[in-house]
Short mmCIF file of C-alpha atoms in Angstrom, two decimals:
data_model
loop_
_atom_site.label_atom_id
_atom_site.label_comp_id
_atom_site.label_asym_id
_atom_site.label_seq_id
_atom_site.Cartn_x
_atom_site.Cartn_y
_atom_site.Cartn_z
CA MET A 1 -92.86 -99.48 253.38
CA VAL A 2 -90.98 -97.11 250.86
CA LYS A 3 -91.53 -93.59 251.55
CA PRO A 4 -91.13 -91.22 249.18
CA LEU A 5 -87.35 -88.95 248.86
CA MET A 6 -88.56 -85.75 249.43
CA PHE A 7 -90.46 -86.55 252.57
CA MET A 8 -87.60 -88.45 253.90
CA ARG A 9 -85.35 -86.06 253.83
CA TRP A 10 -87.53 -83.81 255.70
CA CYS A 11 -87.80 -86.38 258.29
CA GLU A 12 -84.04 -86.51 258.27
CA TYR A 13 -83.55 -82.90 258.76
CA TYR A 14 -85.87 -82.82 261.42
CA GLY A 15 -84.65 -86.15 263.00
CA LEU A 16 -87.79 -87.89 262.84
CA SER A 17 -87.64 -91.73 264.56
CA ASP A 18 -88.77 -94.41 262.58
CA ARG A 19 -91.89 -94.29 264.36
CA GLU A 20 -92.57 -90.83 264.31
CA THR A 21 -92.23 -90.96 259.96
CA ASP A 22 -94.67 -93.85 259.94
CA PHE A 23 -97.30 -91.75 262.22
CA VAL A 24 -97.33 -89.36 259.35
CA SER A 25 -97.13 -90.81 256.15
CA PHE A 26 -99.72 -93.37 258.05
CA PHE A 27 -102.53 -90.35 258.92
CA MET A 28 -101.69 -88.91 255.43
CA MET A 29 -102.79 -92.42 253.48
CA ASN A 30 -105.43 -93.22 255.74
CA PHE A 31 -107.14 -90.11 256.10
CA SER A 32 -106.94 -89.54 251.92
CA ALA A 33 -108.47 -92.94 251.77
CA ALA A 34 -111.06 -91.70 254.31
CA ARG A 35 -111.96 -88.55 252.96
CA SER A 36 -112.12 -90.10 249.40
CA GLY A 37 -114.05 -92.81 250.27
CA ASN A 38 -118.15 -92.51 250.05
CA GLN A 39 -118.73 -95.31 252.65
CA PRO A 40 -119.33 -94.19 256.13
CA LYS A 41 -118.01 -97.75 257.77
CA LEU A 42 -114.59 -97.46 255.28
CA LYS A 43 -114.20 -94.09 256.76
CA ASP A 44 -114.47 -95.09 259.93
CA GLN A 45 -111.99 -98.22 259.43
CA PHE A 46 -109.07 -96.20 258.56
CA VAL A 47 -109.62 -93.95 261.21
CA GLU A 48 -109.93 -96.67 263.80
CA ILE A 49 -106.39 -98.40 261.79
CA GLN A 50 -104.65 -95.43 262.74
CA LYS A 51 -105.43 -95.24 266.15
CA LYS A 52 -105.10 -98.90 266.82
CA SER A 53 -101.49 -98.64 265.13
CA PHE A 54 -100.37 -95.46 266.78
CA PRO A 55 -101.90 -96.18 270.15
CA GLU A 56 -98.97 -93.93 271.77
CA TYR A 57 -100.39 -91.20 269.35
CA PRO A 58 -103.87 -90.35 270.23
CA PHE A 59 -106.14 -88.01 268.43
CA ASP A 60 -109.46 -87.27 268.12
CA ILE A 61 -110.25 -85.47 264.49
CA SER A 62 -112.48 -86.70 262.01
CA PRO A 63 -111.88 -86.99 258.21
CA GLU A 64 -114.57 -84.76 258.17
CA GLU A 65 -113.17 -82.08 261.08
CA LEU A 66 -109.79 -82.12 260.02
CA ASP A 67 -108.24 -78.93 258.65
CA TYR A 68 -104.94 -76.70 259.10
CA ASN A 69 -105.38 -76.06 262.42
CA LYS A 70 -106.42 -79.11 263.76
CA PHE A 71 -103.35 -80.76 261.57
CA GLU A 72 -100.67 -78.52 262.83
CA GLU A 73 -101.71 -78.85 266.57
CA LEU A 74 -101.87 -82.83 266.06
CA MET A 75 -98.77 -82.69 264.15
CA LYS A 76 -96.89 -80.44 266.75
CA ARG A 77 -97.83 -82.63 269.52
CA VAL A 78 -96.62 -85.92 268.07
CA LEU A 79 -93.50 -84.37 266.77
CA ASN A 80 -92.64 -82.39 269.66
CA ILE A 81 -90.43 -80.52 267.23
CA HIS A 82 -90.65 -76.87 265.52
CA PHE A 83 -91.10 -77.02 262.19
CA ASP A 84 -92.94 -75.51 259.27
CA THR A 85 -96.46 -77.29 258.96
CA ALA A 86 -97.24 -75.80 255.36
CA GLU A 87 -93.47 -76.86 254.00
CA LEU A 88 -94.62 -80.66 255.50
CA LEU A 89 -98.30 -80.91 253.67
CA TYR A 90 -96.42 -79.24 250.91
CA SER A 91 -93.96 -82.04 250.29
CA PHE A 92 -96.94 -84.06 250.32
CA TYR A 93 -97.93 -82.51 247.34
CA LEU A 94 -95.23 -82.27 245.72
CA GLN A 95 -94.84 -86.11 245.01
CA LYS A 96 -98.46 -86.49 244.46
CA LEU A 97 -98.68 -88.49 247.61
CA CYS A 98 -101.98 -87.69 249.23
CA ALA A 99 -102.15 -84.54 246.94
CA PRO A 100 -105.86 -83.73 247.21
CA LEU A 101 -105.63 -84.21 250.87
CA ALA A 102 -102.25 -82.02 251.46
CA GLU A 103 -103.67 -79.31 248.79
CA TYR A 104 -107.34 -79.51 251.28
CA ILE A 105 -105.53 -79.22 254.27
CA LEU A 106 -103.14 -76.14 252.89
CA SER A 107 -106.72 -74.45 251.27
CA THR A 108 -108.15 -74.51 255.30
CA GLY A 109 -104.98 -72.51 256.68
CA ASP A 110 -105.02 -68.84 257.84
CA ALA A 111 -101.49 -68.98 258.32
CA GLU A 112 -98.92 -67.11 256.04
CA PRO A 113 -96.97 -69.95 255.11
CA ALA A 114 -100.26 -71.97 254.38
CA ARG A 115 -101.37 -69.27 252.22
CA ILE A 116 -98.37 -69.41 250.05
CA TYR A 117 -97.91 -72.70 250.09
CA TYR A 118 -101.78 -73.10 248.32
CA GLU A 119 -101.46 -70.40 246.34
CA LEU A 120 -97.98 -72.48 244.62
CA ILE A 121 -100.15 -75.31 243.95
CA GLN A 122 -102.73 -73.25 242.41
CA LYS A 123 -100.20 -71.35 240.25
CA ASP A 124 -98.94 -75.01 239.60
CA LYS A 125 -102.09 -76.54 238.27
CA VAL A 126 -102.40 -73.45 235.40
CA ARG A 127 -99.24 -74.38 233.99
#
């Protein structure tokens, strides 16, 4: 699977394993597809694909429930490192990789980094 350079640099910087890197990228792709689909059966299938592909990283979040706090909690539990969740989401946005999902998750964040990155996205849209 080809991963965008910016995301890969982020993963290399934090020393993520290939499995952790795949979990994050697949999570974003599966949840992006699940949120953008309008057929409930397909939404459930994307979530199930994620759970079956990565049984070592259990989670209980539906696409509708996904917000910044839940995303951050899951990523910190899975990755088990100290990192900036907003920075991770912004890297997805900049690469246009699951950009709508990354923007949505950032928009639900109360933490200052989330607000700053969300504001940067809004300014970028105005240009």
